[in-house]
């Protein structure tokens, strides 16, 4: 990922925040035909003293299913258009539109998982997490015949990133007056994405988001 030095972030709390807000990632591998293959899917993210572990699963018919080896995972954060008219103290001739955003790219190794017990544990973690986000009460019942058959239709994976790149393009390369003006402008727009980006800009100026 191209990251000018002003936008480089190394504190993994920002990766925590990115995956907490949206753990629907894009997983990219090289296909048998030499072209990249991509799957968009939800994952479960864990970071502890042992490092970073990301788990998910493919449908078995997916050509990417069962891939072992190098992979790239793309994590999308908030993003929004920034108008050059919002800058109060930049020369008018130098004003240009831009796009502010937060994102991460993770490079590492995929390990396919087919063991039934491991798959059950992965699915249980995934469903428990996302059922909680919507107030649902669905439970995984691996002894139920229909769910047993469904387990045979998926392939799980574990992904351990060896390289994490985090990019926060949040107007850090502008004078303070421009940054605060952009925050104020985004905050007044009738667009949830713009208001969320304004909050991320505030967090960045304040030293980072507090841990949940």
mmCIF file of C-alpha atoms in Angstrom:
data_model
loop_
_atom_site.group_PDB
_atom_site.id
_atom_site.type_symbol
_atom_site.label_atom_id
_atom_site.label_comp_id
_atom_site.label_asym_id
_atom_site.label_seq_id
_atom_site.Cartn_x
_atom_site.Cartn_y
_atom_site.Cartn_z
ATOM 1 C CA UNK A 1 0.000 0.000 0.000
ATOM 2 C CA UNK A 2 1.330 3.434 -0.925
ATOM 3 C CA UNK A 3 1.578 5.458 2.291
ATOM 4 C CA UNK A 4 3.220 8.892 2.368
ATOM 5 C CA UNK A 5 5.097 9.325 5.624
ATOM 6 C CA UNK A 6 2.527 11.778 7.041
ATOM 7 C CA UNK A 7 -0.143 9.077 6.946
ATOM 8 C CA UNK A 8 1.783 6.093 8.350
ATOM 9 C CA UNK A 9 0.381 4.645 11.581
ATOM 10 C CA UNK A 10 2.067 1.853 13.545
ATOM 11 C CA UNK A 11 -0.055 1.665 16.695
ATOM 12 C CA UNK A 12 -2.123 -1.522 16.402
ATOM 13 C CA UNK A 13 -4.959 0.033 18.390
ATOM 14 C CA UNK A 14 -6.003 1.510 15.029
ATOM 15 C CA UNK A 15 -6.194 -1.972 13.525
ATOM 16 C CA UNK A 16 -8.327 -2.984 16.536
ATOM 17 C CA UNK A 17 -10.608 -0.058 15.812
ATOM 18 C CA UNK A 18 -10.806 -0.769 12.076
ATOM 19 C CA UNK A 19 -11.828 -4.386 12.578
ATOM 20 C CA UNK A 20 -14.167 -3.543 15.439
ATOM 21 C CA UNK A 21 -16.129 -1.169 13.187
ATOM 22 C CA UNK A 22 -16.163 -3.440 10.142
ATOM 23 C CA UNK A 23 -14.732 -6.964 10.075
ATOM 24 C CA UNK A 24 -16.055 -7.616 6.557
ATOM 25 C CA UNK A 25 -12.731 -7.860 4.749
ATOM 26 C CA UNK A 26 -11.416 -8.600 1.263
ATOM 27 C CA UNK A 27 -9.096 -11.609 1.095
ATOM 28 C CA UNK A 28 -6.807 -11.718 -1.949
ATOM 29 C CA UNK A 29 -4.722 -14.652 -3.195
ATOM 30 C CA UNK A 30 -3.154 -15.709 -6.486
ATOM 31 C CA UNK A 31 -5.362 -18.012 -8.525
ATOM 32 C CA UNK A 32 -4.312 -21.004 -10.570
ATOM 33 C CA UNK A 33 -4.609 -18.882 -13.724
ATOM 34 C CA UNK A 34 -2.130 -16.347 -12.382
ATOM 35 C CA UNK A 35 -4.754 -13.674 -11.781
ATOM 36 C CA UNK A 36 -5.655 -12.434 -8.288
ATOM 37 C CA UNK A 37 -8.704 -13.970 -6.632
ATOM 38 C CA UNK A 38 -10.700 -12.034 -4.051
ATOM 39 C CA UNK A 39 -13.375 -13.051 -1.576
ATOM 40 C CA UNK A 40 -15.308 -10.660 0.627
ATOM 41 C CA UNK A 41 -16.187 -12.224 3.951
ATOM 42 C CA UNK A 42 -16.679 -11.638 7.685
ATOM 43 C CA UNK A 43 -13.897 -12.630 10.053
ATOM 44 C CA UNK A 44 -13.157 -12.982 13.744
ATOM 45 C CA UNK A 45 -10.129 -10.963 14.848
ATOM 46 C CA UNK A 46 -7.977 -11.669 17.893
ATOM 47 C CA UNK A 47 -4.910 -9.770 19.072
ATOM 48 C CA UNK A 48 -3.052 -10.815 22.208
ATOM 49 C CA UNK A 49 0.449 -11.555 23.446
ATOM 50 C CA UNK A 50 0.687 -14.308 20.859
ATOM 51 C CA UNK A 51 0.151 -11.881 17.997
ATOM 52 C CA UNK A 52 -2.696 -11.429 15.526
ATOM 53 C CA UNK A 53 -5.032 -14.209 14.446
ATOM 54 C CA UNK A 54 -7.870 -13.771 11.952
ATOM 55 C CA UNK A 55 -10.300 -16.618 11.281
ATOM 56 C CA UNK A 56 -13.076 -17.133 8.768
ATOM 57 C CA UNK A 57 -14.384 -19.568 6.193
ATOM 58 C CA UNK A 58 -15.174 -20.010 2.519
ATOM 59 C CA UNK A 59 -17.959 -21.912 0.811
ATOM 60 C CA UNK A 60 -16.327 -25.085 -0.492
ATOM 61 C CA UNK A 61 -17.200 -24.358 -4.172
ATOM 62 C CA UNK A 62 -15.314 -21.046 -3.969
ATOM 63 C CA UNK A 63 -12.151 -21.437 -6.115
ATOM 64 C CA UNK A 64 -10.195 -19.722 -3.348
ATOM 65 C CA UNK A 65 -11.339 -22.235 -0.701
ATOM 66 C CA UNK A 66 -8.517 -24.206 0.823
ATOM 67 C CA UNK A 67 -5.794 -21.839 -0.358
ATOM 68 C CA UNK A 68 -2.628 -22.286 1.655
ATOM 69 C CA UNK A 69 0.224 -19.820 1.584
ATOM 70 C CA UNK A 70 0.672 -16.083 1.004
ATOM 71 C CA UNK A 71 -2.381 -13.834 1.105
ATOM 72 C CA UNK A 72 -3.339 -10.183 1.341
ATOM 73 C CA UNK A 73 -6.216 -8.973 3.498
ATOM 74 C CA UNK A 74 -7.760 -5.540 2.934
ATOM 75 C CA UNK A 75 -9.541 -3.798 5.793
ATOM 76 C CA UNK A 76 -11.725 -0.803 4.988
ATOM 77 C CA UNK A 77 -12.303 2.062 7.398
ATOM 78 C CA UNK A 78 -14.332 5.277 7.204
ATOM 79 C CA UNK A 79 -13.835 7.522 4.184
ATOM 80 C CA UNK A 80 -15.304 10.690 2.711
ATOM 81 C CA UNK A 81 -14.738 13.459 0.191
ATOM 82 C CA UNK A 82 -12.970 16.622 1.372
ATOM 83 C CA UNK A 83 -13.699 19.894 -0.424
ATOM 84 C CA UNK A 84 -10.792 22.313 -0.962
ATOM 85 C CA UNK A 85 -13.191 25.114 -0.074
ATOM 86 C CA UNK A 86 -13.046 24.013 3.558
ATOM 87 C CA UNK A 87 -9.395 25.099 3.964
ATOM 88 C CA UNK A 88 -9.180 28.561 5.561
ATOM 89 C CA UNK A 89 -5.438 29.124 5.349
ATOM 90 C CA UNK A 90 -4.158 27.468 2.215
ATOM 91 C CA UNK A 91 -3.347 29.406 -0.944
ATOM 92 C CA UNK A 92 -6.380 29.268 -3.238
ATOM 93 C CA UNK A 93 -4.290 28.171 -6.223
ATOM 94 C CA UNK A 94 -3.013 25.171 -4.245
ATOM 95 C CA UNK A 95 -6.428 23.947 -3.122
ATOM 96 C CA UNK A 96 -7.492 20.647 -4.634
ATOM 97 C CA UNK A 97 -10.195 18.118 -3.747
ATOM 98 C CA UNK A 98 -9.110 14.991 -1.895
ATOM 99 C CA UNK A 99 -10.451 11.930 -0.128
ATOM 100 C CA UNK A 100 -9.748 11.212 3.525
ATOM 101 C CA UNK A 101 -9.840 7.648 4.791
ATOM 102 C CA UNK A 102 -8.508 4.984 7.137
ATOM 103 C CA UNK A 103 -7.540 1.533 5.914
ATOM 104 C CA UNK A 104 -5.194 -1.363 6.543
ATOM 105 C CA UNK A 105 -3.452 -4.017 4.475
ATOM 106 C CA UNK A 106 -2.285 -7.227 6.080
ATOM 107 C CA UNK A 107 0.116 -9.654 4.440
ATOM 108 C CA UNK A 108 0.666 -13.116 5.802
ATOM 109 C CA UNK A 109 0.040 -16.825 5.456
ATOM 110 C CA UNK A 110 -3.283 -18.628 5.144
ATOM 111 C CA UNK A 111 -3.770 -22.010 6.772
ATOM 112 C CA UNK A 112 -6.877 -23.944 5.645
ATOM 113 C CA UNK A 113 -8.924 -25.651 8.355
ATOM 114 C CA UNK A 114 -11.104 -28.698 7.683
ATOM 115 C CA UNK A 115 -11.159 -30.385 11.105
ATOM 116 C CA UNK A 116 -14.848 -30.510 12.170
ATOM 117 C CA UNK A 117 -14.188 -29.503 15.785
ATOM 118 C CA UNK A 118 -12.067 -26.549 14.709
ATOM 119 C CA UNK A 119 -14.721 -25.487 12.206
ATOM 120 C CA UNK A 120 -17.406 -25.647 14.882
ATOM 121 C CA UNK A 121 -15.299 -23.459 17.184
ATOM 122 C CA UNK A 122 -14.757 -20.913 14.380
ATOM 123 C CA UNK A 123 -18.431 -20.794 13.420
ATOM 124 C CA UNK A 124 -19.494 -20.552 17.033
ATOM 125 C CA UNK A 125 -17.200 -17.566 17.610
ATOM 126 C CA UNK A 126 -18.410 -15.893 14.414
ATOM 127 C CA UNK A 127 -22.124 -16.418 15.032
ATOM 128 C CA UNK A 128 -21.924 -15.525 18.732
ATOM 129 C CA UNK A 129 -20.199 -12.250 17.927
ATOM 130 C CA UNK A 130 -22.517 -11.153 15.145
ATOM 131 C CA UNK A 131 -25.715 -12.386 16.791
ATOM 132 C CA UNK A 132 -24.747 -10.161 19.706
ATOM 133 C CA UNK A 133 -24.424 -7.134 17.453
ATOM 134 C CA UNK A 134 -28.044 -7.485 16.272
ATOM 135 C CA UNK A 135 -29.600 -8.680 19.523
ATOM 136 C CA UNK A 136 -30.203 -12.167 18.090
ATOM 137 C CA UNK A 137 -30.224 -15.494 19.898
ATOM 138 C CA UNK A 138 -29.441 -18.020 17.143
ATOM 139 C CA UNK A 139 -27.185 -20.824 18.349
ATOM 140 C CA UNK A 140 -24.925 -23.138 16.423
ATOM 141 C CA UNK A 141 -26.067 -26.730 17.032
ATOM 142 C CA UNK A 142 -23.462 -28.995 15.423
ATOM 143 C CA UNK A 143 -25.336 -32.150 16.518
ATOM 144 C CA UNK A 144 -28.356 -31.105 14.459
ATOM 145 C CA UNK A 145 -28.269 -33.079 11.153
ATOM 146 C CA UNK A 146 -28.891 -30.120 8.872
ATOM 147 C CA UNK A 147 -26.108 -28.114 10.468
ATOM 148 C CA UNK A 148 -23.790 -31.124 10.255
ATOM 149 C CA UNK A 149 -24.372 -31.221 6.505
ATOM 150 C CA UNK A 150 -23.674 -27.501 6.273
ATOM 151 C CA UNK A 151 -20.307 -28.000 7.979
ATOM 152 C CA UNK A 152 -19.358 -30.245 5.079
ATOM 153 C CA UNK A 153 -19.913 -27.361 2.689
ATOM 154 C CA UNK A 154 -17.292 -24.977 4.078
ATOM 155 C CA UNK A 155 -13.539 -24.706 4.504
ATOM 156 C CA UNK A 156 -12.163 -22.633 7.343
ATOM 157 C CA UNK A 157 -8.963 -20.634 7.457
ATOM 158 C CA UNK A 158 -6.558 -19.088 9.897
ATOM 159 C CA UNK A 159 -4.607 -16.030 8.806
ATOM 160 C CA UNK A 160 -1.565 -14.794 10.689
ATOM 161 C CA UNK A 161 -0.284 -11.508 9.275
ATOM 162 C CA UNK A 162 3.458 -11.018 9.164
ATOM 163 C CA UNK A 163 3.130 -7.418 7.961
ATOM 164 C CA UNK A 164 0.532 -4.846 8.942
ATOM 165 C CA UNK A 165 0.247 -1.519 7.134
ATOM 166 C CA UNK A 166 -2.156 1.051 8.540
ATOM 167 C CA UNK A 167 -2.916 4.239 6.651
ATOM 168 C CA UNK A 168 -4.700 7.156 8.284
ATOM 169 C CA UNK A 169 -5.137 9.891 5.679
ATOM 170 C CA UNK A 170 -6.823 12.402 7.956
ATOM 171 C CA UNK A 171 -5.400 15.779 6.875
ATOM 172 C CA UNK A 172 -2.300 15.450 9.078
ATOM 173 C CA UNK A 173 -0.293 17.119 6.309
ATOM 174 C CA UNK A 174 -2.330 20.312 6.652
ATOM 175 C CA UNK A 175 -2.028 23.184 9.141
ATOM 176 C CA UNK A 176 -4.109 22.835 12.298
ATOM 177 C CA UNK A 177 -6.653 25.385 11.134
ATOM 178 C CA UNK A 178 -7.351 23.329 8.018
ATOM 179 C CA UNK A 179 -7.724 20.137 10.032
ATOM 180 C CA UNK A 180 -10.248 21.630 12.436
ATOM 181 C CA UNK A 181 -12.153 23.229 9.583
ATOM 182 C CA UNK A 182 -12.436 19.881 7.779
ATOM 183 C CA UNK A 183 -13.639 18.220 10.983
ATOM 184 C CA UNK A 184 -16.277 20.901 11.470
ATOM 185 C CA UNK A 185 -17.448 20.650 7.851
ATOM 186 C CA UNK A 186 -17.675 16.848 7.882
ATOM 187 C CA UNK A 187 -19.552 16.939 11.183
ATOM 188 C CA UNK A 188 -22.330 19.099 9.738
ATOM 189 C CA UNK A 189 -22.997 16.938 6.670
ATOM 190 C CA UNK A 190 -26.095 14.767 6.489
ATOM 191 C CA UNK A 191 -24.003 11.681 5.810
ATOM 192 C CA UNK A 192 -23.131 9.157 8.554
ATOM 193 C CA UNK A 193 -19.856 8.246 6.802
ATOM 194 C CA UNK A 194 -18.684 11.861 6.840
ATOM 195 C CA UNK A 195 -19.566 12.324 10.492
ATOM 196 C CA UNK A 196 -17.793 9.092 11.386
ATOM 197 C CA UNK A 197 -14.685 10.243 9.544
ATOM 198 C CA UNK A 198 -14.783 13.511 11.511
ATOM 199 C CA UNK A 199 -14.714 11.467 14.713
ATOM 200 C CA UNK A 200 -11.695 9.527 13.507
ATOM 201 C CA UNK A 201 -9.949 12.807 12.735
ATOM 202 C CA UNK A 202 -10.669 13.956 16.286
ATOM 203 C CA UNK A 203 -9.270 10.710 17.692
ATOM 204 C CA UNK A 204 -6.122 11.061 15.598
ATOM 205 C CA UNK A 205 -5.562 14.612 16.846
ATOM 206 C CA UNK A 206 -6.183 13.534 20.435
ATOM 207 C CA UNK A 207 -3.659 10.707 20.273
ATOM 208 C CA UNK A 208 -5.851 7.766 19.289
ATOM 209 C CA UNK A 209 -9.140 6.124 20.218
ATOM 210 C CA UNK A 210 -9.587 4.758 23.693
ATOM 211 C CA UNK A 211 -9.658 0.972 23.912
ATOM 212 C CA UNK A 212 -13.174 -0.461 24.143
#
